[in-house]
Amino acid sequence: MDDFNPATTQKIASIPRSGKSEVEAAVKAAELAFPAWAVETVENRAAWLNKIADALESRSEEIAALESMDTGKPITLARNVDAARSVANFRFFAEQVVKMQDKKFPMDDAENNVIQKPVGIAGLITPWNLPLYLLSWKIAPALAMGNTVVAKPSELTPLTADLLAKVLVEVGLPAGVVNIVHGLGSEVGQAIVEHPEIKLISFTGGTATGKLVAATAAPMFKKLSLELGGKNASIVFADADMQNTVAGVARSAFLNQGQVCLCGSRILVERKIHDEFVQMLCEHVGEMVIGDPSNEETQLGSLISQEHRQKVESYIALAEQEGGVLIHGGERPELEGELAAGAYLQPTIVTGLDSESRCSTEEIFGPVVVVHPFDSEEEAVVMANATEYGLAGSVWSSDIAKAGRVAEAIDSGMVWINCWLHRDLRVPFGGTKNSGVGREGGEWSLAFFSEAQNICIKR
Ligand code: NAD
């Protein structure tokens, strides 16, 4: 299969279009490797993770360049977020797993010891927006807990998964512990989810795909973690620090061209500051540099593909049909040379829509945000919750008690107050409603990638 740079539409690689037989071979290799890997000491497995982190770190610049080329994202973002986090994920879980302790529950006449055992072969499926970042977020805890892995990266962004495979060979990780299978979701992804020997599925991707994955895996009683789509609200109160809030809300709206599941794509603003806030937001966004992802100055790169841009543009057309007003962007920027063919789109801000309109409640996953005014705390919460998603959100106010009340009332897995995407890897990550099932992160990942067994000893 061909792999393209979406910023230029040039072909950059060919990848195998694997199918059931390659998944079968990967499972066989993972099965053979499992007994030895599962009985490795925790310290040894942590040492392997640190070795992988060191090897990735020495290739950080290469990872950033590949990720930027494969996704169209700015090189600075690929360097500071994707490359850095991929290394950090391995280091973090190496540290976490050695700190983990078996739990004990004493009784008058007996002792309960709860131990965490490996599940077996873990099937890991990841999307294109944060390729190695999300793959390493799953591989590291899966390995730390003694599982072997069959992983499938997105067919749109296979390059850093391929680099990881090479790094694993270079550092000498035993063969079969990690197996990466490239190809289409409907073929390789589906074969992984269906395979009876794969006992656990960790899936990150769209909600519609998550439904298919759940429908296939549930009758086999696989352990299942689903990290799905989002339509997250940024709630701005009149008492917020305007400068900081405008910058924070703009970053939350447009980071990675709005292609982050956590992006704040619905901006709810207290009516008394609505017009002023919107004007400041437009000015701020108007200064964002859009263009060549390899340029250090670029803040907004290309979307993932022409097809995806068309989908995003169809929402812009829908917003206009639904009575929305495009107060910023909405067009393809005019770029020169080979970039002219890229999947670029201006950062777009829409006002005047009903807060329950499709553009305000469906995931667009691009550089398009809607802004709505609200009059009271209660109304802001109702509007924030009026979507089938429940992944994240942010609240901006100088009244921390009020912000805390609103945060608790939002039906989502994560809320930031006066910041966004300020990540501590120890905290739970995941969503409610159609944003998924389960939590990953810190001890939640270690619990998910293992089976708890209680051993009760009668004295
Ligand atoms: P997608 O659902 O199209 O694909 C995700 C992965 O699933 C890909 O590797 C794909 O090949 C595979 N796949 C497709 N069909 C499959 C099937 N039938 N069985 C098994 N695997 C299959 O999603 P995408 O377009 O790559 O990513 C964007 C979506 O991911 C957005 O909805 C975004 O919100 C979501 N996302 C969620 C999180 C989170 O943590 N909640 C993080 C990043 C992205």
XYZ file of C-alpha atoms and ligand atoms in Angstrom:
503
model
C 0.000 0.000 0.000
C 1.160 3.552 -0.665
C 1.852 5.976 2.157
C 1.618 9.716 1.380
C 2.876 12.941 2.894
C -0.426 14.839 3.188
C 1.332 18.224 3.135
C 2.469 17.615 -0.459
C 0.539 14.453 -1.483
C 3.886 12.907 -2.460
C 4.278 9.183 -1.956
C 6.820 8.565 0.799
C 6.684 4.812 1.429
C 5.130 1.499 0.589
C 3.802 -0.719 3.349
C 2.654 -4.323 3.308
C -1.075 -4.863 3.022
C -1.098 -7.702 5.522
C -4.053 -9.919 6.173
C -5.206 -12.825 8.294
C -2.189 -15.020 7.602
C 0.274 -12.326 8.770
C -1.804 -11.795 11.912
C -1.730 -15.566 12.431
C 2.086 -15.560 12.115
C 2.329 -12.630 14.545
C 0.136 -14.442 17.065
C 2.262 -17.601 16.761
C 5.416 -15.561 17.415
C 3.796 -13.800 20.382
C 2.642 -17.178 21.772
C 6.136 -18.635 21.542
C 7.683 -15.606 23.236
C 5.071 -15.336 26.007
C 6.215 -17.984 28.548
C 9.736 -16.575 28.898
C 8.622 -12.932 28.843
C 5.866 -13.509 31.404
C 8.330 -14.906 33.978
C 10.985 -12.219 33.503
C 11.416 -10.253 36.720
C 9.738 -6.877 36.864
C 13.197 -5.275 37.177
C 14.360 -6.941 33.967
C 11.269 -5.884 32.054
C 11.725 -2.312 33.347
C 15.347 -2.436 32.188
C 14.155 -3.425 28.698
C 11.728 -0.491 28.637
C 14.503 1.894 29.651
C 16.763 0.456 26.962
C 14.026 1.056 24.365
C 13.534 4.615 25.697
C 17.271 5.336 25.384
C 17.366 4.007 21.828
C 14.305 6.040 20.832
C 15.708 9.141 22.491
C 18.900 8.897 20.462
C 16.665 8.972 17.360
C 14.302 11.725 18.527
C 15.018 14.012 15.628
C 14.427 11.189 13.141
C 11.141 10.305 14.878
C 10.002 13.938 14.735
C 10.882 14.220 11.035
C 9.080 10.962 10.145
C 6.023 11.869 12.182
C 5.818 15.352 10.656
C 6.171 13.947 7.139
C 3.621 11.164 7.695
C 0.935 13.268 9.409
C 1.538 16.790 8.059
C 1.951 18.161 11.590
C 4.470 20.942 12.362
C 7.978 19.692 13.105
C 8.102 21.543 16.446
C 4.950 19.751 17.579
C 6.299 16.394 16.386
C 9.532 17.054 18.286
C 8.085 18.439 21.533
C 5.010 16.252 21.786
C 5.264 13.083 19.685
C 8.962 12.259 19.950
C 9.326 13.401 23.551
C 6.236 11.547 24.788
C 7.136 8.312 23.015
C 10.393 8.198 24.994
C 8.647 9.343 28.193
C 6.008 6.596 27.929
C 8.636 3.826 28.076
C 10.538 5.505 30.939
C 7.343 6.219 32.868
C 6.008 2.664 32.803
C 9.462 1.265 33.627
C 9.367 3.352 36.793
C 5.708 2.593 37.594
C 5.976 -1.154 37.294
C 8.867 -1.503 39.721
C 6.985 0.635 42.252
C 3.892 -1.552 41.995
C 3.209 -3.688 45.047
C 0.989 -6.724 45.536
C -1.976 -5.867 47.735
C -2.607 -7.755 50.975
C -5.932 -8.024 52.857
C -5.456 -9.716 56.237
C -8.352 -11.528 57.985
C -8.429 -12.851 61.562
C -7.593 -16.343 60.433
C -6.245 -15.894 56.928
C -4.301 -13.716 54.533
C -5.411 -12.508 51.071
C -2.657 -11.744 48.585
C -3.700 -10.069 45.343
C -1.171 -10.509 42.569
C -1.221 -9.023 39.045
C -0.521 -11.609 36.342
C 0.033 -11.051 32.612
C -3.081 -11.517 30.479
C -1.328 -13.146 27.504
C -1.177 -11.664 24.021
C -2.302 -8.038 23.840
C -3.830 -6.684 20.612
C -3.102 -2.965 20.257
C -4.734 -0.775 17.592
C -3.910 2.913 17.177
C -4.967 5.926 15.059
C -3.045 8.405 12.883
C -3.149 11.629 14.880
C -0.445 10.788 17.446
C 1.116 7.656 15.946
C 4.125 6.621 18.069
C 2.879 8.584 21.080
C -0.241 6.391 21.320
C 1.419 3.147 20.241
C 4.085 3.509 22.943
C 1.371 4.463 25.467
C -0.001 0.941 24.974
C 3.114 -1.122 24.231
C 5.030 0.079 27.306
C 2.476 -0.955 29.980
C 1.592 -4.150 28.068
C 5.248 -5.232 28.140
C 5.802 -3.987 31.683
C 3.065 -6.343 32.915
C 4.512 -9.359 31.092
C 2.269 -9.567 28.025
C 3.473 -10.064 24.484
C 2.047 -7.839 21.783
C 0.503 -7.833 18.326
C 0.119 -4.190 17.281
C -1.403 -2.436 14.301
C -0.631 1.217 13.611
C -2.863 3.301 11.356
C -2.281 2.561 7.671
C -2.108 6.343 7.146
C 0.910 6.782 9.443
C 3.033 3.618 9.535
C 6.533 5.145 9.547
C 7.331 5.489 13.243
C 5.868 2.075 14.086
C 8.309 0.695 11.534
C 11.135 2.649 13.151
C 10.099 1.277 16.553
C 10.240 -2.281 15.181
C 13.789 -1.631 13.977
C 14.756 -0.147 17.348
C 13.392 -3.223 19.149
C 15.555 -5.464 16.960
C 18.577 -3.204 17.513
C 18.283 -3.302 21.307
C 17.861 -7.087 21.132
C 14.359 -7.452 22.604
C 13.606 -11.195 22.366
C 11.924 -12.084 19.067
C 8.138 -12.338 19.211
C 7.670 -10.118 22.276
C 6.428 -7.284 20.023
C 4.975 -7.948 16.579
C 3.867 -5.093 14.360
C 1.489 -5.859 11.499
C 0.779 -3.180 8.898
C -2.347 -2.969 6.765
C -5.972 -1.927 6.654
C -8.222 -1.718 9.684
C -10.935 -3.811 8.098
C -8.405 -6.564 7.346
C -5.534 -6.590 9.867
C -7.393 -4.713 12.630
C -10.440 -6.927 12.315
C -8.268 -10.097 12.264
C -6.562 -9.011 15.504
C -9.858 -8.325 17.262
C -11.299 -11.655 16.041
C -8.299 -13.797 16.931
C -9.214 -16.151 19.789
C -5.655 -16.262 21.171
C -5.517 -12.488 21.616
C -7.018 -12.052 25.062
C -6.965 -8.292 25.394
C -7.705 -5.422 23.015
C -6.662 -1.846 23.602
C -8.157 0.290 20.850
C -7.824 4.027 20.223
C -9.729 5.480 17.292
C -13.129 6.659 16.136
C -16.399 5.855 17.911
C -17.900 4.064 14.886
C -14.866 1.741 14.669
C -14.961 1.286 18.445
C -18.512 -0.054 18.137
C -17.350 -2.678 15.625
C -14.413 -3.636 17.823
C -16.655 -3.978 20.878
C -19.235 -6.046 18.959
C -16.539 -8.482 17.818
C -14.600 -8.723 21.085
C -17.448 -8.812 23.624
C -18.804 -12.327 22.846
C -15.258 -13.663 23.353
C -15.057 -11.888 26.752
C -11.801 -10.182 25.857
C -10.464 -7.493 28.139
C -11.331 -4.331 26.278
C -10.239 -0.725 26.527
C -11.808 1.750 24.100
C -10.437 5.279 23.767
C -12.758 6.955 21.251
C -13.860 10.307 19.891
C -14.586 13.570 21.654
C -16.466 16.861 21.318
C -15.061 18.740 24.228
C -16.277 22.042 25.645
C -14.033 24.915 26.710
C -16.140 26.944 29.171
C -15.022 30.546 29.579
C -16.382 32.656 32.452
C -16.297 36.447 32.485
C -13.897 36.432 35.460
C -11.222 34.479 33.566
C -7.813 35.998 32.863
C -8.506 36.972 29.266
C -4.992 36.894 27.832
C -4.164 33.469 29.227
C -7.608 32.125 28.364
C -7.599 33.263 24.741
C -4.191 31.650 24.202
C -5.202 28.473 26.043
C -8.555 28.094 24.289
C -6.959 28.724 20.870
C -4.290 26.102 21.553
C -6.969 23.670 22.703
C -9.008 24.349 19.557
C -6.273 24.102 16.934
C -3.366 22.000 18.217
C -2.433 19.463 15.540
C -4.932 21.229 13.221
C -7.710 20.329 15.672
C -6.952 16.642 15.241
C -6.566 15.688 18.905
C -9.363 13.751 20.597
C -9.092 16.201 23.545
C -9.399 19.360 21.456
C -11.850 21.943 22.747
C -13.996 22.260 19.648
C -17.034 23.861 21.352
C -16.239 27.130 23.049
C -18.877 28.301 25.507
C -18.425 31.918 26.593
C -20.288 33.892 29.254
C -22.456 36.353 27.356
C -21.089 39.550 28.898
C -17.623 38.908 27.449
C -18.688 36.921 24.372
C -18.080 39.574 21.715
C -14.825 40.815 23.207
C -13.565 37.233 23.653
C -14.470 36.249 20.108
C -12.666 39.276 18.723
C -9.532 38.502 20.746
C -9.712 34.845 19.690
C -9.944 35.801 16.010
C -6.938 38.129 16.370
C -4.922 35.439 18.118
C -5.820 32.766 15.571
C -5.172 35.191 12.701
C -1.535 35.347 13.792
C -1.020 31.585 13.625
C 1.488 30.594 10.961
C 0.092 27.994 8.561
C 2.328 26.268 6.047
C 5.254 23.929 5.510
C 5.344 21.429 8.410
C 9.134 21.181 8.185
C 9.505 24.924 8.838
C 10.353 25.720 12.485
C 7.982 28.714 12.465
C 4.920 26.756 11.338
C 2.126 26.398 13.899
C -0.525 24.784 11.697
C 0.346 22.110 9.164
C -1.734 19.943 6.877
C -4.709 17.742 7.750
C -4.128 14.000 7.483
C -5.514 13.553 3.951
C -7.535 15.107 1.149
C -10.470 12.847 2.096
C -10.386 14.024 5.675
C -10.225 17.671 4.585
C -13.329 17.076 2.449
C -15.139 15.685 5.474
C -14.142 18.710 7.565
C -15.180 21.073 4.747
C -18.556 19.357 4.542
C -19.110 20.396 8.176
C -18.209 23.997 7.306
C -20.826 23.906 4.525
C -23.304 22.362 6.969
C -22.593 25.099 9.520
C -23.538 27.715 6.917
C -26.681 25.786 5.964
C -27.635 25.596 9.645
C -27.380 29.389 9.938
C -23.860 29.667 11.330
C -21.595 32.633 10.596
C -17.971 32.011 9.604
C -16.162 34.721 11.499
C -12.704 33.351 10.767
C -11.231 31.012 8.145
C -13.316 28.464 6.280
C -11.107 28.412 3.190
C -8.106 26.499 1.908
C -5.041 28.708 2.341
C -3.097 29.574 -0.796
C 0.287 27.934 -0.509
C 2.982 27.727 -3.115
C 5.007 25.030 -4.841
C 4.507 21.446 -3.745
C 2.471 22.598 -0.711
C -0.299 23.790 -3.052
C -1.499 20.198 -3.316
C -1.466 19.608 0.459
C -4.558 19.061 2.624
C -4.452 22.462 4.321
C -7.378 24.306 5.810
C -7.533 27.651 7.597
C -8.409 27.619 11.287
C -12.148 28.230 11.261
C -14.403 29.822 13.883
C -18.205 29.634 13.615
C -20.755 31.554 15.665
C -24.532 31.835 15.581
C -25.338 28.117 15.621
C -27.790 26.405 17.923
C -25.770 24.636 20.637
C -27.545 21.380 19.726
C -26.831 21.676 15.997
C -24.830 18.942 14.311
C -21.680 21.071 14.007
C -21.870 21.776 17.725
C -22.363 18.211 18.852
C -20.660 15.894 16.307
C -16.921 15.277 16.217
C -15.400 17.126 13.233
C -11.760 16.379 14.130
C -10.300 19.307 12.247
C -9.557 23.029 12.619
C -13.199 24.054 13.059
C -14.666 25.361 16.308
C -18.084 26.669 17.245
C -18.647 29.435 19.823
C -21.830 29.824 21.880
C -22.786 32.401 24.532
C -24.215 31.294 27.892
C -25.862 33.213 30.744
C -25.430 31.056 33.832
C -23.266 28.329 35.323
C -26.171 25.883 35.008
C -26.720 26.703 31.354
C -23.015 26.221 30.600
C -23.140 22.727 32.125
C -26.287 21.761 30.191
C -24.674 22.944 26.937
C -21.390 21.165 27.686
C -23.233 17.906 28.309
C -25.499 18.143 25.244
C -23.373 15.792 23.162
C -23.053 12.024 22.987
C -19.334 12.328 23.789
C -17.743 12.599 27.221
C -13.997 12.642 26.863
C -12.629 15.922 28.238
C -13.241 19.620 28.737
C -11.751 22.766 30.204
C -13.066 25.530 32.470
C -11.559 29.016 32.559
C -12.298 31.223 35.582
C -10.544 32.990 38.438
C -13.177 31.562 40.818
C -11.727 28.123 41.504
C -14.698 26.984 43.609
C -17.080 27.746 40.730
C -14.728 26.170 38.167
C -14.494 23.071 40.355
C -18.310 22.787 40.606
C -18.653 23.085 36.851
C -15.835 20.591 36.232
C -17.569 18.003 38.448
C -20.878 18.567 36.669
C -19.369 17.912 33.231
C -19.992 14.320 32.210
C -16.499 13.490 30.960
C -13.405 11.569 31.964
C -11.090 14.570 32.254
C -11.439 18.306 32.891
C -8.702 20.939 33.025
C -9.131 24.206 34.930
C -7.279 27.237 33.525
C -5.133 24.995 31.344
C -5.526 22.261 28.754
C -3.624 19.065 27.980
C -1.472 19.554 31.048
C -0.613 15.876 31.423
C 0.638 13.869 34.350
C 1.081 10.283 33.160
C -0.033 8.915 36.547
C -3.647 10.089 36.205
C -6.527 8.145 34.609
C -7.145 8.848 30.924
C -10.382 7.944 29.140
C -13.950 8.943 28.507
C -17.606 8.424 29.360
C -20.599 7.966 27.025
C -19.547 7.435 23.391
C -15.963 8.479 24.133
C -15.123 5.014 25.323
C -14.962 2.402 28.011
C -12.260 2.047 30.643
C -9.280 4.100 31.694
C -5.609 3.931 30.815
C -2.710 5.842 32.398
C -0.544 5.087 35.436
C -1.918 2.339 37.663
C -5.061 2.114 35.475
C -2.923 0.925 32.567
C -1.068 -1.559 34.763
C -4.403 -2.920 36.029
C -5.868 -3.146 32.536
C -2.850 -4.949 31.087
C -2.964 -7.617 33.814
C -5.307 -10.036 35.574
C -5.723 -9.633 39.312
C -5.649 -12.940 41.167
C -6.498 -13.273 44.845
C -4.794 -16.041 46.804
C -6.357 -16.650 50.219
C -4.185 -18.578 52.703
C -5.922 -20.007 55.795
C -3.728 -20.021 58.844
P -10.272 4.949 13.008
O -11.294 4.412 13.947
O -10.637 5.116 11.585
O -8.972 4.019 13.009
C -8.272 3.714 14.186
C -7.516 2.408 13.989
O -8.469 1.351 13.862
C -6.672 2.369 12.719
O -5.478 1.679 12.964
C -7.565 1.585 11.760
O -6.851 0.951 10.746
C -8.194 0.575 12.719
N -9.446 -0.039 12.255
C -10.319 0.403 11.320
N -11.339 -0.479 11.169
C -11.111 -1.484 12.045
C -11.817 -2.690 12.375
N -12.955 -3.036 11.780
N -11.302 -3.470 13.341
C -10.161 -3.134 13.981
N -9.439 -2.025 13.681
C -9.922 -1.206 12.744
O -9.773 6.311 13.651
P -8.750 7.338 13.004
O -9.447 8.103 11.929
O -7.471 6.654 12.730
O -8.510 8.314 14.276
C -9.305 9.402 14.585
C -10.253 9.067 15.709
O -9.521 8.604 16.840
C -11.017 10.281 16.197
O -12.356 9.924 16.405
C -10.353 10.609 17.527
O -11.163 11.301 18.441
C -9.970 9.259 18.013
N -8.899 9.335 19.011
C -9.220 9.068 20.310
C -8.234 9.172 21.282
C -8.535 8.888 22.732
O -7.604 8.687 23.498
N -9.795 8.863 23.140
C -6.934 9.513 20.919
C -6.658 9.770 19.585
C -7.652 9.676 18.623
